[in-house]
XYZ file of C-alpha atoms in Angstrom:
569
model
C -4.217 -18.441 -45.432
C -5.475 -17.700 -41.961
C -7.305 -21.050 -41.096
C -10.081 -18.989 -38.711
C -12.256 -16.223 -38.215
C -11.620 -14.590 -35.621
C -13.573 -12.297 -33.595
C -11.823 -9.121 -35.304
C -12.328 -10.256 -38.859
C -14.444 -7.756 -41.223
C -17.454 -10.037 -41.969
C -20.176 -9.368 -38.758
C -19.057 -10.894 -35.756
C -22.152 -9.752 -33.398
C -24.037 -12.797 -33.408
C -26.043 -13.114 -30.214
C -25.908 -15.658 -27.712
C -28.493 -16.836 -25.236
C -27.906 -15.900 -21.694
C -27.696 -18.806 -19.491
C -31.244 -17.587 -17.465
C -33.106 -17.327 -20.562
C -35.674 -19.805 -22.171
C -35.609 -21.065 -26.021
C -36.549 -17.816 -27.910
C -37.448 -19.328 -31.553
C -37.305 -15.494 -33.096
C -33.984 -14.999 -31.353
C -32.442 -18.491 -32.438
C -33.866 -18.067 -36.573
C -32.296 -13.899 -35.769
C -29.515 -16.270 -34.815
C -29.768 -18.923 -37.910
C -29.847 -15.765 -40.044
C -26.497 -13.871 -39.083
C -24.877 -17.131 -39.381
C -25.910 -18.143 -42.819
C -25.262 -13.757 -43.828
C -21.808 -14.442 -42.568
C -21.071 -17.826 -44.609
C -22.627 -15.614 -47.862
C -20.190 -12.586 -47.472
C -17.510 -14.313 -47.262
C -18.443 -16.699 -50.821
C -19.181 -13.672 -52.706
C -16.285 -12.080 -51.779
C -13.915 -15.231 -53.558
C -15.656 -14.997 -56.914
C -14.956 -18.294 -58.960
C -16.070 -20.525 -61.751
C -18.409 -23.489 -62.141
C -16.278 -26.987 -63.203
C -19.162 -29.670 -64.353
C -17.556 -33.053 -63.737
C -18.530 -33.936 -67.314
C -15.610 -32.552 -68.762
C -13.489 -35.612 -66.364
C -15.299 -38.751 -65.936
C -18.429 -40.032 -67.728
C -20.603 -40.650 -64.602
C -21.408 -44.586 -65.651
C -20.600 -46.497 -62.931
C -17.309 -47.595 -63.891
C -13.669 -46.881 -61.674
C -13.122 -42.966 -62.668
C -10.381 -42.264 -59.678
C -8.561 -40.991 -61.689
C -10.917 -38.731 -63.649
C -12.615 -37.757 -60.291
C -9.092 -36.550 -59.103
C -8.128 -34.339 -61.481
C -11.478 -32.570 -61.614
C -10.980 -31.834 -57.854
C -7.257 -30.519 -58.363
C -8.739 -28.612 -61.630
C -10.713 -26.129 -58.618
C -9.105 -23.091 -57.625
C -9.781 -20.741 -54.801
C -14.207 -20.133 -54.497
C -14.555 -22.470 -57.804
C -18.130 -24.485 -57.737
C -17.519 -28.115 -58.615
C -20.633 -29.443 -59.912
C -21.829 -32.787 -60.126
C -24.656 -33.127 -62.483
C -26.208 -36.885 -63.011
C -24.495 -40.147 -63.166
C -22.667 -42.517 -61.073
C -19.184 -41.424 -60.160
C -17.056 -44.678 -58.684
C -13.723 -44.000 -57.145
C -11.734 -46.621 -55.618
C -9.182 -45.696 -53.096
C -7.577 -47.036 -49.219
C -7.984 -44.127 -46.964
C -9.312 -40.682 -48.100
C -9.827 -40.750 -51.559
C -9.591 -36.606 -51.383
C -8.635 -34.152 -49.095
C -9.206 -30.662 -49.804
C -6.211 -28.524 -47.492
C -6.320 -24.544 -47.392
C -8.560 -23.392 -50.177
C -12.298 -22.420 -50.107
C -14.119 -25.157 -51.891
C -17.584 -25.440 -52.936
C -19.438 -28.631 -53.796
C -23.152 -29.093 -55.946
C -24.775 -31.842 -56.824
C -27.769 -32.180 -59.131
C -30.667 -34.941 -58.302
C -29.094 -38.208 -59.688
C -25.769 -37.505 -58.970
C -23.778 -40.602 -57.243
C -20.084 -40.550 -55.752
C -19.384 -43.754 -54.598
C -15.842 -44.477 -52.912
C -14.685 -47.834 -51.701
C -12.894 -46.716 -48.327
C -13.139 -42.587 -46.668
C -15.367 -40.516 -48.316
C -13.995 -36.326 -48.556
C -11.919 -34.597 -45.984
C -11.825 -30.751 -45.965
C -9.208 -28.986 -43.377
C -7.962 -25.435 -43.045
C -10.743 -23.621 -45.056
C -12.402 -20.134 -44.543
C -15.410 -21.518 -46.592
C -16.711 -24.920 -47.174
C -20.230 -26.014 -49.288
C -21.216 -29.778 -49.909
C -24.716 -29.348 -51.460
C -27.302 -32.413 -52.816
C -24.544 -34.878 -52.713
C -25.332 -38.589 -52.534
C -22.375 -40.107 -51.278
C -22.131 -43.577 -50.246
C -19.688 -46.241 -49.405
C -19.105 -49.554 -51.688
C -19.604 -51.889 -48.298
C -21.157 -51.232 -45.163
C -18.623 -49.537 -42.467
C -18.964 -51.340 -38.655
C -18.944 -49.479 -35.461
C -15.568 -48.419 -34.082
C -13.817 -48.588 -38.057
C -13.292 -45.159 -38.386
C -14.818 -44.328 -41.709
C -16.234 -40.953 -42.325
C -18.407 -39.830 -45.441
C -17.874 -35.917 -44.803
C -15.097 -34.741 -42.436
C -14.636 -31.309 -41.567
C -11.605 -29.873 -39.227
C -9.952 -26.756 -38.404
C -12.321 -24.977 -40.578
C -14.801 -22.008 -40.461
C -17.995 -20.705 -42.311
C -19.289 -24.277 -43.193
C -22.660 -25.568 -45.062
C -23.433 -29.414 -45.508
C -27.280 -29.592 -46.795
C -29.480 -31.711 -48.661
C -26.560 -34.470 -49.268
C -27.637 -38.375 -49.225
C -24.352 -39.922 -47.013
C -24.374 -44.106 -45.999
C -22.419 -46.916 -45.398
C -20.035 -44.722 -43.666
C -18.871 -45.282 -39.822
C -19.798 -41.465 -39.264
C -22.067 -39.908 -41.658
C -20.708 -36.084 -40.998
C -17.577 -35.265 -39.047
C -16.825 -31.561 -37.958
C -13.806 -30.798 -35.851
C -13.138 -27.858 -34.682
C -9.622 -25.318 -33.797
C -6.916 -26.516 -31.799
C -7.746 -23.393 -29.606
C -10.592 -22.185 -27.292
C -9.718 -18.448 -27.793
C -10.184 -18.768 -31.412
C -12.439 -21.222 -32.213
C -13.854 -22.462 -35.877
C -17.245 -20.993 -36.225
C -20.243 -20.984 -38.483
C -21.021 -24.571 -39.075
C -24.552 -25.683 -40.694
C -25.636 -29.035 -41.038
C -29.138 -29.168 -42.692
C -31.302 -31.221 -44.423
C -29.383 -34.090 -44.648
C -30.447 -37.893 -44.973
C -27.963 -39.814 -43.021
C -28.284 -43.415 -42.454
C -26.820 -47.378 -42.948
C -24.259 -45.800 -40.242
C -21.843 -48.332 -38.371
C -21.669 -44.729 -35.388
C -23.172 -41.535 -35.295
C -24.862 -39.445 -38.052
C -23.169 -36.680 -36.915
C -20.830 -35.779 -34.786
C -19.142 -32.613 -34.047
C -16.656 -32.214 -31.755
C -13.607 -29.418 -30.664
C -13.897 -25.695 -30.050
C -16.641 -24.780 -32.360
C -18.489 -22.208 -32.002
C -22.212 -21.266 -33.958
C -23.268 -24.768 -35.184
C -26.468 -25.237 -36.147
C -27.500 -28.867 -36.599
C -31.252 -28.658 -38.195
C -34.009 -30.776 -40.248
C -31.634 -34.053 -40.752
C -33.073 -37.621 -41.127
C -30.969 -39.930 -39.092
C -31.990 -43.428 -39.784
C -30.197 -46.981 -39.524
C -27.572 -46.165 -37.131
C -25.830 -48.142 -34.162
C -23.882 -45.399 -32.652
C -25.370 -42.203 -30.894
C -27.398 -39.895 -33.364
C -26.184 -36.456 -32.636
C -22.529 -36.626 -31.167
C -21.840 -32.842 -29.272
C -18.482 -32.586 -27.797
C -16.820 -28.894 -26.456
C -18.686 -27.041 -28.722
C -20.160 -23.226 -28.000
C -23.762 -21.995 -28.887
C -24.820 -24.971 -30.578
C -28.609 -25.316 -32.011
C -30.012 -28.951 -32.292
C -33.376 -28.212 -33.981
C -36.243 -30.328 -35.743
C -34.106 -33.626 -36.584
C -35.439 -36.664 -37.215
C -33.832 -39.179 -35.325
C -35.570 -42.961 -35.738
C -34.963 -46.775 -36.857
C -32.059 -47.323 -35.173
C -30.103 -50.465 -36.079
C -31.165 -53.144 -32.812
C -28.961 -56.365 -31.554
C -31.997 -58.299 -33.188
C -31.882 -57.214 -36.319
C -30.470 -59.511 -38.913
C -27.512 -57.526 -40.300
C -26.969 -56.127 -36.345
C -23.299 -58.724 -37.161
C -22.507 -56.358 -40.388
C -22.504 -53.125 -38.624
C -21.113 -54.425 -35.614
C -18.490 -55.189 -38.110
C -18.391 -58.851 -36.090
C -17.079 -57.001 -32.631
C -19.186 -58.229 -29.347
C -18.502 -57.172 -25.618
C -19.676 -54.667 -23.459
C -18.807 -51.452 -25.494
C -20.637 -52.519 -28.672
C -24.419 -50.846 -28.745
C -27.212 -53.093 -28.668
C -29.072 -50.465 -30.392
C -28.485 -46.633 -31.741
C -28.869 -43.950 -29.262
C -30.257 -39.865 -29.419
C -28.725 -36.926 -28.626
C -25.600 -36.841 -26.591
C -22.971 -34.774 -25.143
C -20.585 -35.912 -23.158
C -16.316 -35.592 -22.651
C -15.153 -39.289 -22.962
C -12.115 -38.094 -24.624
C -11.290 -35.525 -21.735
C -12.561 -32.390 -23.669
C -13.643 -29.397 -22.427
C -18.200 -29.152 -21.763
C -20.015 -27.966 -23.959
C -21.651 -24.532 -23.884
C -25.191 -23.283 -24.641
C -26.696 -26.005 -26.136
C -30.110 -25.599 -27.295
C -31.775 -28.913 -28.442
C -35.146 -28.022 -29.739
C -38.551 -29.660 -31.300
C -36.744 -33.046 -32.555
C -38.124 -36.529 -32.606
C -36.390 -39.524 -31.293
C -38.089 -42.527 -31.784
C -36.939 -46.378 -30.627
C -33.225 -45.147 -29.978
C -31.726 -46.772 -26.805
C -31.922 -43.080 -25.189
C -33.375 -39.614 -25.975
C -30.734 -36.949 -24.799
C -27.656 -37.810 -22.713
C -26.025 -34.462 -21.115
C -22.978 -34.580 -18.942
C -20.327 -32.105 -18.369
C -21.863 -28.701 -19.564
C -22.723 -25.066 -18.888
C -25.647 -24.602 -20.219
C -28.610 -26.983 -21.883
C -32.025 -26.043 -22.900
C -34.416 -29.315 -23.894
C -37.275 -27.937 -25.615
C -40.413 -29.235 -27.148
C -39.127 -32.746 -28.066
C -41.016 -35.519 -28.930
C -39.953 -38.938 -27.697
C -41.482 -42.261 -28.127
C -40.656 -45.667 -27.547
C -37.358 -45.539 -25.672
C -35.489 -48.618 -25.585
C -32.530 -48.912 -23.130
C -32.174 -45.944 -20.618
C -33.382 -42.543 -19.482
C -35.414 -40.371 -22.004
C -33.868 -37.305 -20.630
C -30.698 -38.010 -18.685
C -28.902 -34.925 -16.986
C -25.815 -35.936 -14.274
C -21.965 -34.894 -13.378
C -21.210 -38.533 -11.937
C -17.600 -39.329 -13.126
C -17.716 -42.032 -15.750
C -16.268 -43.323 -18.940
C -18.134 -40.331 -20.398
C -16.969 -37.895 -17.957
C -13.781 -38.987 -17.230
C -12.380 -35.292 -15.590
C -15.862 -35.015 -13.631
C -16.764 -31.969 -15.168
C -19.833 -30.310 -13.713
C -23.608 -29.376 -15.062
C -24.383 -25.727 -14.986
C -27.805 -24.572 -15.252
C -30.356 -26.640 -17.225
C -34.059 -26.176 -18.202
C -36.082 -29.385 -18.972
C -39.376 -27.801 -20.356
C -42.407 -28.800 -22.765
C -41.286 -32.438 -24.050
C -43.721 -34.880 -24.860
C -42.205 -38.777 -23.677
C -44.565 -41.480 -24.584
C -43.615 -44.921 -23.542
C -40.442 -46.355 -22.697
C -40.222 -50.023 -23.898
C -37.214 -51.231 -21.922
C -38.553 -54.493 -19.769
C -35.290 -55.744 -17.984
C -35.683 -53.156 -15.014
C -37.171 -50.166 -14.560
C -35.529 -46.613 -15.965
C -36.379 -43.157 -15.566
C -38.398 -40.261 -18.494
C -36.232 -37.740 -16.899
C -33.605 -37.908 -14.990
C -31.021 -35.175 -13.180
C -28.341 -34.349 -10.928
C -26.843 -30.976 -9.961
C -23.628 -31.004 -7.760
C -22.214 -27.730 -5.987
C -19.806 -27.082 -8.716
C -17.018 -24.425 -8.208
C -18.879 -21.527 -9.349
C -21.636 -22.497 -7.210
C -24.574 -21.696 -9.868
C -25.722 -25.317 -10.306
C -29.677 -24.835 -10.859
C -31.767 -26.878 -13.142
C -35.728 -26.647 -14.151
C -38.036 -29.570 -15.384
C -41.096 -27.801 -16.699
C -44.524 -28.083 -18.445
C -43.250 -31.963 -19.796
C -45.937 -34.613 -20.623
C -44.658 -37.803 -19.418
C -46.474 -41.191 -20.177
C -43.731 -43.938 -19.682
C -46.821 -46.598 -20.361
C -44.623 -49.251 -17.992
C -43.267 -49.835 -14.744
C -40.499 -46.986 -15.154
C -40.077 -43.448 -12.708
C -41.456 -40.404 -14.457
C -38.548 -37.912 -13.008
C -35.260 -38.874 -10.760
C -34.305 -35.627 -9.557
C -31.138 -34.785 -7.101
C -29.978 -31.481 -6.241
C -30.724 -27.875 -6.327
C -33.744 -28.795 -8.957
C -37.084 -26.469 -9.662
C -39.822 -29.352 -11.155
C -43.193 -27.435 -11.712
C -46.173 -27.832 -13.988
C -45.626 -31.513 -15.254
C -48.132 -33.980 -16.209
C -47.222 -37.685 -15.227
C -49.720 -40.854 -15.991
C -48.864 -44.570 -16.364
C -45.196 -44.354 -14.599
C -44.281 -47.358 -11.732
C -43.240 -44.121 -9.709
C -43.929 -41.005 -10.754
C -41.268 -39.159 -8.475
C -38.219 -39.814 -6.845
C -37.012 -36.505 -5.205
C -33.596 -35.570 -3.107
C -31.121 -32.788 -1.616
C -33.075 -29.422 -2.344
C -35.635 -30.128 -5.028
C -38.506 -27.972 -5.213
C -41.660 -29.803 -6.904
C -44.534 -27.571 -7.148
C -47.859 -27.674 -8.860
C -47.512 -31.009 -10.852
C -50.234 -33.493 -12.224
C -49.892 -37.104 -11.085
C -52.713 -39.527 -13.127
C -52.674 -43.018 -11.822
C -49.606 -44.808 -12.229
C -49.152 -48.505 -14.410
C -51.300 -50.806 -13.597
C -49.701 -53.639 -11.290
C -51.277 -56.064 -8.984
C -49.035 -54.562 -5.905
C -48.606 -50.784 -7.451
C -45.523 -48.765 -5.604
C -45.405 -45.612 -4.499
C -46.674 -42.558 -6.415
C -43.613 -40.049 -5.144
C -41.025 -40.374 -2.642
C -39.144 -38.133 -0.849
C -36.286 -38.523 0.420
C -34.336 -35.148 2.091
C -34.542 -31.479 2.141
C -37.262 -31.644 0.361
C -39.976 -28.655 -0.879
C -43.470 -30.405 -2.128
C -46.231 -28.326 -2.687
C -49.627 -27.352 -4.802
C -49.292 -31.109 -6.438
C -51.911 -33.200 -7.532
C -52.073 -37.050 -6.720
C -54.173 -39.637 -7.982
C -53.684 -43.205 -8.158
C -53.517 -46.897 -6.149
C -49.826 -46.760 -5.091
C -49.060 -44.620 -1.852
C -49.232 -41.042 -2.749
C -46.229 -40.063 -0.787
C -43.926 -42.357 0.921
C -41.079 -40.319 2.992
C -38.252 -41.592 3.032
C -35.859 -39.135 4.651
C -35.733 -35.927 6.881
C -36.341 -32.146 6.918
C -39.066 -32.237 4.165
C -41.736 -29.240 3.521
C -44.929 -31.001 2.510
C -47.943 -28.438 1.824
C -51.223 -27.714 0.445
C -51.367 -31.021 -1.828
C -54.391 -32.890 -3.011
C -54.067 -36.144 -2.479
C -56.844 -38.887 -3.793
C -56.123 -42.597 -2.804
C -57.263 -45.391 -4.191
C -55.110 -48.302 -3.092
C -54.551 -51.052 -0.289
C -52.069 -49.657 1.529
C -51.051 -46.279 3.953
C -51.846 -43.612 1.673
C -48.818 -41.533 2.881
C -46.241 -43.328 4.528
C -43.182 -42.851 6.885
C -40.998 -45.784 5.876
C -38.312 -45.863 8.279
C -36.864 -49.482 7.288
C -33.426 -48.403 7.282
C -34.178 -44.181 6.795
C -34.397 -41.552 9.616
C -37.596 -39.834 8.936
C -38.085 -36.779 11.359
C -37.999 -33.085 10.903
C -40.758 -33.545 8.482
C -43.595 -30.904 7.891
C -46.843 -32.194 6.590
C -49.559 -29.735 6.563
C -52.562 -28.003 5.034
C -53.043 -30.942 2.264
C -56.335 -32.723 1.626
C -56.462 -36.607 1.894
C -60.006 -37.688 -0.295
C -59.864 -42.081 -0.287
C -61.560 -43.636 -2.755
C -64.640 -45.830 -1.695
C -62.796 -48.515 -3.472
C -59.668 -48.284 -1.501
C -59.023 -51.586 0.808
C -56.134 -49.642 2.789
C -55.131 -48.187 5.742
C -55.582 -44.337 4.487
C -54.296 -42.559 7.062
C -50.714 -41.841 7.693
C -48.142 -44.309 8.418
C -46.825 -43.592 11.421
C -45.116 -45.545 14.187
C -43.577 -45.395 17.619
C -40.575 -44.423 15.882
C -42.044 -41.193 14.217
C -44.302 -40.673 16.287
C -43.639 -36.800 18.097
C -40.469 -36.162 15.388
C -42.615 -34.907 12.599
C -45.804 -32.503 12.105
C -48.834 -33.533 10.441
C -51.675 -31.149 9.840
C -54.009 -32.324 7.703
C -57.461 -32.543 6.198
C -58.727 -36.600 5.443
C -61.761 -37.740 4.040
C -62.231 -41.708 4.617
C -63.686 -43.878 2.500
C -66.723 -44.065 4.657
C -67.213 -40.372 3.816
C -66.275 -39.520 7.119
C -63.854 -36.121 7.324
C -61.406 -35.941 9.625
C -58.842 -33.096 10.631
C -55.701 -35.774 11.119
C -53.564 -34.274 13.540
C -50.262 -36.055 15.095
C -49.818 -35.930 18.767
C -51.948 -32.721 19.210
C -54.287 -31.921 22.196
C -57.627 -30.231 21.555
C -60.348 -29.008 23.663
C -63.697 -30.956 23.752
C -66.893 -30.394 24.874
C -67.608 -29.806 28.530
C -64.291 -27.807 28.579
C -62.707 -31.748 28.250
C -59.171 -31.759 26.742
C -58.375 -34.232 24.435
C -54.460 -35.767 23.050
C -54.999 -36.487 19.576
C -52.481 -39.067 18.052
C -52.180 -41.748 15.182
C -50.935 -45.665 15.969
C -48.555 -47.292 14.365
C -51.503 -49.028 12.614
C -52.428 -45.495 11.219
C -55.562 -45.279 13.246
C -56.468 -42.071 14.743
C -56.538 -42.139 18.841
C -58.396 -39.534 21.048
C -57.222 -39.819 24.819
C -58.876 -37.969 27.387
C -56.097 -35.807 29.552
């Protein structure tokens, strides 16, 4: 039996896949969802077989049918339906208790149907056609993180549906590996509508040249590993999940599915939606993770080592341990062959409030490197980000367009470096401290421009060289300089600030002008409209010389106490 489809088979092989410049297109992706669920069909109607009610082995009581359970799955020949209608089927078995090798194999359950094993659940390898349908499946005891024990596992097999099944206890809920090769890659893979939870690891986790997975509508509940595993997978399609309750290090059964492990590679909590290549795989490919909520996991979406993400129209809330949104190439334990990031877009996700109080994190954070096919470009657009606490609102580094985001309540709303473009964001005041930070910094090479500042820290504190700062408005409310060259340990010069407007609140106690010093003083431009708190409007101007009245010329120039001087040449 060939174990694949390949790209020559009969059934319709011209499904469509995003280009990496486009945005999420939900007609195109459900145009998508369609030709993949057309292509599972034709290829079950075209193995014909009979329905096999497990009534006619075991009497569904509750009671050990192994046995019975057994020989109704060896009764099934190629495209037969085994059907489980109501009752409580108990098999007890070390290891798998079935593995289904070579055959097309189709799986229904009826509401009320049970299959309860006492060790693996059902492993299904070299198929051309796999169905697990309204299955509750569940282990005897709880399975603890890092045991290996997997309710549904899937490998080296193509045209795949696992929907509306019931799966706990398990280590991983669902399991999907892929080919052993990149040029011909399993394909077709839906995992829908499942409720997957009491998990000692990850709901689900695919992993393994794959190609046309969709992963859509699943609750993912009571869980200590990641949610959503993605690992070397092609044109994958993470859509509305439900990702939430996590299992947490206070919890009182946190021991049970640790499975009584501690150290620093246990979770202290379940996590989101990751992709990564701890295992040395190859990155992932056009990933499209779209409208899913993650709420009180220990991270939202964790990308490393890709070509090609699209985060779109998430909701995330109540963040526990790290980043919301966490995009970087840095080699790690997750990384281990440094693989780069190419090309990510960051666009229309709602983060409310990250509850982590050790030490401050980050909503979004990214890094783009100059990877060897020298297309590294990301895009963090249109986001809402409310981290209600002392955290940054974006960390970005690298060859980085950030435009159109709204940021209130962050510690620091900003942290920019190394090419980033920022242009026409919202900044709201930032959480409420008695000695607020800065509102953005910016560090080098720089673009910041048609932004929108409000708030007590220091609107801008620049912290580095070569950085474009235009047409900004600026309103200061705080105690200190309301822009600020901070040269403690940075070499600030080569800086243009220009054509922004400087409104300070009546209420601010500060110096409001710039902070400049001896040792800036002449290496940068500023150009720039300020209205004191006096009411007073000034055109600030560093080191410039005007002409008075009485044909007088004037040097114009701000002290290192921010002050504006006028000397008389």
């Amino acid at each position: 039996m060939t174990n694949n489809i390949n790209f020559t088979s009969a059934y319709n092989p011209n499904l469509e896949a995003w280009g990496a410049s486009e945005t999420f297109d939900p007609v195109k992706m459900n145009t998508m969802f369609s030709q993949v669920l057309g292509n599972i069909a034709s290829v079950q109607s075209s193995v014909p077989g009979n329905i096999i009610d497990v009534r006619n082995f075991a009497p569904g009581d509750g009671s050990n049918q192994s046995a019975q359970i057994k020989a109704f799955f060896d009764s099934a020949q190629e495209g037969d339906i085994l059907l489980f209608t109501p009752g409580h089927y108990k098999v007890v078995k070390s290891g798998w208790f079935y593995t289904f090798n070579g055959k097309s194999v189709t799986i229904r359950a009826h509401p009320g149907a049970i299959l309860e094993v006492s060790d693996q659940g059902l492993r299904f390898e070299n198929s051309n056609h796999i169905e697990v349908s309204g299955l509750t499946l569940r282990r005897t005891t709880q399975a603890g993180w890092a045991k290996g024990r997997t309710g549904i596992y899937v490998e080296n097999s193509s045209n795949v549906i696992l929907q509306n099944n019931d799966i706990s206890k398990f280590t991983d809920g669902i399991g999907v590996n892929g080919s052993s090769s990149q040029e011909n890659p399993s394909r077709n893979v839906i995992i829908r509508n499942n409720k997957l939870h009491h998990l000692g690891e990850e709901p689900i986790a695919v992993r393994t040249n794959l190609a046309f997975v969709m992963i859509s509508q699943n609750d993912c509940y009571r869980y200590l590993g990641d949610g959503i595993l993605i690992k070397a997978t092609w044109n994958v399609f993470i859509t509305n999940n439900y990702l939430h309750t996590p299992v947490l290090s206070s919890d009182s059964d946190y021991a049970t599915f640790t499975a009584g492990q501690e150290g620093t590679n246990v979770p202290k909590v379940g996590g989101g939606i990751t992709c990564n290549n701890e295992g040395g795989e190859t990155g992932a490919r056009s990933m499209h993770i779209h409208d899913n909520s993650v709420i009180g996991t220990a991270f939202g979406v964790g990308l490393i080592g890709f070509q090609g993400a699209f985060v779109t129209s998430n909701f995330f809330n109540n963040i526990r341990n790290s980043s919301v949104i966490s995009v970087s190439f840095l080699p790690s334990q997750f990384n281990p062959n440094d693989v780069s990031n190419h090309i990510f877009v960051i666009q229309g996700n709602y983060i409310d409030t990250i509850s982590r109080s050790s030490s401050p994190t980050s909503a979004i954070e990214a890094r783009t490197n100059n990877g060897v096919e020298g297309m590294d470009i990301g895009i963090i657009s249109d986001n809402i980000i409310i981290p209600n606490g002392n955290h940054w609102g974006i960390i970005a580094d690298g060859n980085i367009i950030i435009k159109g985001n709204y940021i209130a309540k962050a510690g620091i709303a900003m942290d920019l470096s190394n090419g980033v473009v920022a242009a026409n964001n919202i900044i709201q005041p930032g959480f409420v401290t008695t000695n607020p930070d800065r509102m953005v910094s910016l560090n080098h090479n720089v673009t910041f421009t048609d932004n929108s500042i409000s708030g007590k820290g220091t609107s801008l504190k620049i912290r580095g060289s070569n950085n474009v700062v235009t047409g900004n408005r600026m309103k200061y409310d705080g105690n200190w300089w309301a822009v600020h060259f901070d040269n403690a340990n940075h070499v600030v010069e080569n800086n243009i600030i220009k054509d922004n407007v400087l409104l300070v609140s009546a209420t601010a106690t500060g110096r409001y002008l710039y902070g400049s010093s001896p040792f800036s003083n002449g290496k940068n431009v500023v150009i720039d409209i300020v209205k004191d708190n006096n009411g007073f409007v000034y055109q600030l101007v560093n080191d410039l010389v005007l002409s008075g009245p009485n044909s007088t010329r004037w040097r114009v120039s701000v002290d290192a106490h921010g002050n504006i001087k006028g000397t008389k040449i």
